[in-house]
PDB file of C-alpha atoms in Angstrom:
ATOM      1  CA  MET U 248     -10.871   2.266 -33.194  1.00 45.00           C
ATOM      2  CA  PRO U 249     -13.248   3.345 -30.692  1.00 51.00           C
ATOM      3  CA  SER U 250     -11.789   6.160 -28.598  1.00 69.00           C
ATOM      4  CA  ALA U 251     -13.645   5.240 -25.542  1.00 91.00           C
ATOM      5  CA  PHE U 252     -11.820   2.124 -25.038  1.00 97.00           C
ATOM      6  CA  THR U 253      -8.396   1.013 -24.797  1.00 97.00           C
ATOM      7  CA  PHE U 254      -6.621  -2.541 -26.141  1.00 98.00           C
ATOM      8  CA  SER U 255      -4.017  -3.926 -24.056  1.00 97.00           C
ATOM      9  CA  ALA U 256      -1.285  -6.835 -24.225  1.00 96.00           C
ATOM     10  CA  ASP U 257      -0.820  -6.582 -20.475  1.00 96.00           C
ATOM     11  CA  PRO U 258      -2.611 -10.130 -18.987  1.00 95.00           C
ATOM     12  CA  ALA U 259      -2.129  -8.168 -15.757  1.00 96.00           C
ATOM     13  CA  LEU U 260      -5.074  -7.066 -16.204  1.00 96.00           C
ATOM     14  CA  ILE U 261      -6.741  -9.888 -17.520  1.00 98.00           C
ATOM     15  CA  ASP U 262     -10.493 -10.024 -14.549  1.00 98.00           C
ATOM     16  CA  ARG U 263     -10.401 -14.208 -14.898  1.00 98.00           C
ATOM     17  CA  ASP U 264     -13.136 -13.628 -12.804  1.00 98.00           C
ATOM     18  CA  LEU U 265     -15.258 -12.403 -15.484  1.00 98.00           C
ATOM     19  CA  VAL U 266     -13.283 -14.330 -18.445  1.00 98.00           C
ATOM     20  CA  HIS U 267     -14.296 -17.123 -17.451  1.00 98.00           C
ATOM     21  CA  HIS U 268     -17.739 -16.271 -17.178  1.00 97.00           C
ATOM     22  CA  TRP U 269     -17.987 -14.957 -20.313  1.00 98.00           C
ATOM     23  CA  LEU U 270     -16.159 -18.565 -22.253  1.00 97.00           C
ATOM     24  CA  SER U 271     -18.296 -20.790 -19.217  1.00 97.00           C
ATOM     25  CA  VAL U 272     -21.409 -19.239 -19.258  1.00 97.00           C
ATOM     26  CA  GLU U 273     -21.837 -16.461 -22.322  1.00 96.00           C
ATOM     27  CA  SER U 274     -19.877 -18.253 -24.972  1.00 95.00           C
ATOM     28  CA  TYR U 275     -21.370 -21.053 -27.262  1.00 92.00           C
ATOM     29  CA  TRP U 276     -17.573 -23.026 -28.094  1.00 92.00           C
ATOM     30  CA  ALA U 277     -16.599 -23.167 -24.130  1.00 95.00           C
ATOM     31  CA  GLN U 278     -19.948 -23.479 -22.070  1.00 94.00           C
ATOM     32  CA  GLY U 279     -19.429 -25.517 -18.980  1.00 95.00           C
ATOM     33  CA  ARG U 280     -15.503 -25.098 -18.965  1.00 96.00           C
ATOM     34  CA  SER U 281     -14.364 -24.841 -15.435  1.00 96.00           C
ATOM     35  CA  ARG U 282     -12.625 -22.178 -13.824  1.00 97.00           C
ATOM     36  CA  GLU U 283      -9.364 -24.130 -13.426  1.00 97.00           C
ATOM     37  CA  SER U 284      -9.384 -25.452 -17.120  1.00 96.00           C
ATOM     38  CA  GLN U 285      -9.816 -21.083 -17.621  1.00 97.00           C
ATOM     39  CA  ASP U 286      -6.996 -19.917 -15.743  1.00 97.00           C
ATOM     40  CA  ALA U 287      -4.721 -22.671 -17.414  1.00 97.00           C
ATOM     41  CA  ALA U 288      -5.599 -21.584 -20.804  1.00 97.00           C
ATOM     42  CA  ILE U 289      -4.312 -17.985 -19.784  1.00 97.00           C
ATOM     43  CA  ASP U 290      -1.580 -19.343 -18.220  1.00 97.00           C
ATOM     44  CA  ALA U 291      -0.705 -20.583 -21.101  1.00 97.00           C
ATOM     45  CA  SER U 292      -1.462 -17.934 -23.832  1.00 97.00           C
ATOM     46  CA  ARG U 293      -0.818 -14.354 -24.641  1.00 97.00           C
ATOM     47  CA  ASN U 294      -4.008 -12.512 -22.790  1.00 98.00           C
ATOM     48  CA  TYR U 295      -5.508  -9.456 -24.701  1.00 98.00           C
ATOM     49  CA  SER U 296      -8.261  -7.079 -23.472  1.00 98.00           C
ATOM     50  CA  VAL U 297      -9.748  -3.822 -24.601  1.00 98.00           C
ATOM     51  CA  ARG U 298     -11.278  -1.827 -21.278  1.00 97.00           C
ATOM     52  CA  ASP U 299     -13.468   0.962 -21.348  1.00 96.00           C
ATOM     53  CA  SER U 300     -12.469   4.618 -19.910  1.00 94.00           C
ATOM     54  CA  ASP U 301     -13.555   3.090 -16.294  1.00 94.00           C
ATOM     55  CA  GLY U 302     -11.092   0.480 -16.932  1.00 95.00           C
ATOM     56  CA  ARG U 303     -13.928  -2.237 -17.325  1.00 97.00           C
ATOM     57  CA  GLN U 304     -13.232  -5.240 -19.302  1.00 98.00           C
ATOM     58  CA  VAL U 305     -15.439  -5.458 -21.982  1.00 98.00           C
ATOM     59  CA  ALA U 306     -13.297  -7.596 -24.251  1.00 98.00           C
ATOM     60  CA  TYR U 307     -10.847 -10.661 -24.411  1.00 98.00           C
ATOM     61  CA  ALA U 308      -8.670 -12.645 -26.557  1.00 97.00           C
ATOM     62  CA  ARG U 309      -6.246 -15.396 -26.296  1.00 97.00           C
ATOM     63  CA  VAL U 310      -3.523 -16.811 -28.441  1.00 96.00           C
ATOM     64  CA  VAL U 311      -1.988 -19.526 -28.575  1.00 96.00           C
ATOM     65  CA  THR U 312       1.145 -19.342 -29.808  1.00 94.00           C
ATOM     66  CA  ASP U 313       4.936 -20.719 -30.680  1.00 92.00           C
ATOM     67  CA  GLY U 314       5.719 -17.463 -31.318  1.00 88.00           C
ATOM     68  CA  VAL U 315       7.623 -18.447 -34.405  1.00 90.00           C
ATOM     69  CA  THR U 316       5.369 -19.839 -37.049  1.00 88.00           C
ATOM     70  CA  PHE U 317       2.319 -19.987 -36.002  1.00 90.00           C
ATOM     71  CA  ALA U 318      -1.102 -19.149 -33.862  1.00 92.00           C
ATOM     72  CA  TRP U 319      -4.038 -20.234 -32.823  1.00 93.00           C
ATOM     73  CA  LEU U 320      -6.741 -16.848 -32.030  1.00 94.00           C
ATOM     74  CA  CYS U 321      -9.615 -17.854 -29.981  1.00 95.00           C
ATOM     75  CA  ASP U 322     -11.485 -17.104 -26.803  1.00 96.00           C
ATOM     76  CA  VAL U 323     -12.725 -14.286 -28.323  1.00 95.00           C
ATOM     77  CA  PHE U 324     -15.421 -12.271 -26.688  1.00 97.00           C
ATOM     78  CA  VAL U 325     -16.880  -8.648 -26.248  1.00 97.00           C
ATOM     79  CA  ASP U 326     -19.366  -8.285 -23.932  1.00 97.00           C
ATOM     80  CA  GLU U 327     -22.784  -8.927 -25.643  1.00 95.00           C
ATOM     81  CA  THR U 328     -24.137  -5.440 -24.230  1.00 95.00           C
ATOM     82  CA  LEU U 329     -21.323  -2.849 -26.138  1.00 96.00           C
ATOM     83  CA  ARG U 330     -21.521  -5.341 -29.579  1.00 93.00           C
ATOM     84  CA  GLY U 331     -21.625  -2.645 -32.489  1.00 92.00           C
ATOM     85  CA  ASN U 332     -18.964  -1.110 -30.869  1.00 93.00           C
ATOM     86  CA  GLY U 333     -16.190  -1.717 -32.748  1.00 94.00           C
ATOM     87  CA  ILE U 334     -15.073  -3.452 -29.993  1.00 96.00           C
ATOM     88  CA  GLY U 335     -14.489  -6.698 -31.620  1.00 93.00           C
ATOM     89  CA  ARG U 336     -12.312  -4.977 -34.638  1.00 93.00           C
ATOM     90  CA  MET U 337     -10.382  -3.174 -32.301  1.00 96.00           C
ATOM     91  CA  ILE U 338      -9.355  -6.222 -30.275  1.00 96.00           C
ATOM     92  CA  VAL U 339      -8.716  -8.197 -33.522  1.00 93.00           C
ATOM     93  CA  GLU U 340      -6.379  -5.436 -35.047  1.00 94.00           C
ATOM     94  CA  GLY U 341      -4.284  -5.303 -31.305  1.00 96.00           C
ATOM     95  CA  VAL U 342      -4.023  -9.196 -31.575  1.00 95.00           C
ATOM     96  CA  ILE U 343      -2.486  -8.519 -35.495  1.00 92.00           C
ATOM     97  CA  GLN U 344      -0.537  -5.989 -34.792  1.00 93.00           C
ATOM     98  CA  ASP U 345       1.262  -7.669 -31.479  1.00 94.00           C
ATOM     99  CA  LEU U 346       2.004 -10.451 -33.289  1.00 92.00           C
ATOM    100  CA  GLN U 347       3.623  -8.347 -35.784  1.00 90.00           C
ATOM    101  CA  ASP U 348       5.624  -6.603 -33.933  1.00 89.00           C
ATOM    102  CA  THR U 349       6.674  -9.261 -30.984  1.00 87.00           C
ATOM    103  CA  SER U 350       7.782 -12.444 -33.422  1.00 82.00           C
ATOM    104  CA  THR U 351       8.233 -13.744 -36.698  1.00 88.00           C
ATOM    105  CA  VAL U 352       4.454 -15.453 -36.660  1.00 89.00           C
ATOM    106  CA  LYS U 353       3.838 -16.742 -40.413  1.00 86.00           C
ATOM    107  CA  ARG U 354       0.238 -17.534 -39.680  1.00 86.00           C
ATOM    108  CA  ILE U 355      -2.740 -17.017 -37.591  1.00 88.00           C
ATOM    109  CA  MET U 356      -5.635 -19.708 -37.947  1.00 87.00           C
ATOM    110  CA  LEU U 357      -8.840 -19.429 -35.993  1.00 84.00           C
ATOM    111  CA  ALA U 358     -12.239 -20.585 -36.291  1.00 83.00           C
ATOM    112  CA  THR U 359     -16.026 -19.222 -36.119  1.00 83.00           C
ATOM    113  CA  SER U 360     -20.125 -20.178 -36.728  1.00 79.00           C
ATOM    114  CA  THR U 361     -21.053 -16.365 -36.528  1.00 79.00           C
ATOM    115  CA  ALA U 362     -18.250 -14.168 -36.605  1.00 79.00           C
ATOM    116  CA  ASP U 363     -16.820 -14.172 -40.469  1.00 75.00           C
ATOM    117  CA  GLY U 364     -17.201 -11.378 -41.904  1.00 76.00           C
ATOM    118  CA  LEU U 365     -15.368  -9.375 -39.261  1.00 82.00           C
ATOM    119  CA  TYR U 366     -12.540 -11.605 -39.339  1.00 79.00           C
ATOM    120  CA  ALA U 367     -12.170 -11.372 -43.209  1.00 81.00           C
ATOM    121  CA  GLN U 368     -12.113  -7.780 -42.757  1.00 84.00           C
ATOM    122  CA  TYR U 369      -8.994  -8.382 -41.707  1.00 76.00           C
ATOM    123  CA  GLY U 370      -7.729 -11.001 -44.139  1.00 77.00           C
ATOM    124  CA  PHE U 371      -8.185 -14.630 -42.886  1.00 74.00           C
ATOM    125  CA  GLU U 372      -9.767 -17.074 -45.399  1.00 81.00           C
ATOM    126  CA  GLU U 373     -10.248 -20.970 -45.512  1.00 77.00           C
ATOM    127  CA  PRO U 374      -7.366 -21.944 -46.461  1.00 74.00           C
ATOM    128  CA  SER U 375      -6.174 -22.748 -50.211  1.00 74.00           C
ATOM    129  CA  GLY U 376      -3.203 -25.558 -49.148  1.00 68.00           C
ATOM    130  CA  PRO U 377      -4.273 -28.662 -48.079  1.00 64.00           C
ATOM    131  CA  SER U 378      -7.689 -28.107 -46.128  1.00 65.00           C
ATOM    132  CA  ARG U 379      -8.186 -31.331 -44.703  1.00 67.00           C
ATOM    133  CA  TYR U 380      -8.279 -30.744 -40.789  1.00 71.00           C
ATOM    134  CA  MET U 381      -7.987 -33.204 -38.561  1.00 68.00           C
ATOM    135  CA  LEU U 382      -9.369 -33.410 -34.647  1.00 71.00           C
ATOM    136  CA  LYS U 383      -9.686 -36.073 -31.850  1.00 71.00           C
ATOM    137  CA  GLN U 384     -11.263 -35.423 -29.142  1.00 76.00           C
ATOM    138  CA  MET U 385      -9.872 -36.335 -25.656  1.00 77.00           C
ATOM    139  CA  PRO U 386     -11.838 -38.397 -23.158  1.00 79.00           C
ATOM    140  CA  ARG U 387     -11.741 -36.653 -20.089  1.00 68.00           C
ATOM    141  CA  GLY U 388     -13.298 -37.639 -16.923  1.00 56.00           C
TER     142      GLY U 388
END
């Protein structure tokens, strides 16, 4: 892990303004997400960050979980200017370790279209069991 950066599972350290900007403006999966929705998602999830030596948040991830059997790793984002410095690996390792230490979660799921190689390093793979995932888009006004 890069020594100039620190992983944290403390939700109080999350820079909500920055996370909302990253996800609603810079991510490919949450374009246009409202601040209200983002804050609600943060409040209902486990939240993680990586900070630089000045205390500035440089990465974010959240996990939706029942804390017992299942976790969904989502909204993983690393500041674009700092990608390639091991920060993505640091946040994924930290999340996995936190879930191993604080829960009995048996499986962690995620979806990605750009970071398969990163997640594969940590044992993420296509499921071998039932592989039909279904999705229902909910209409919202």
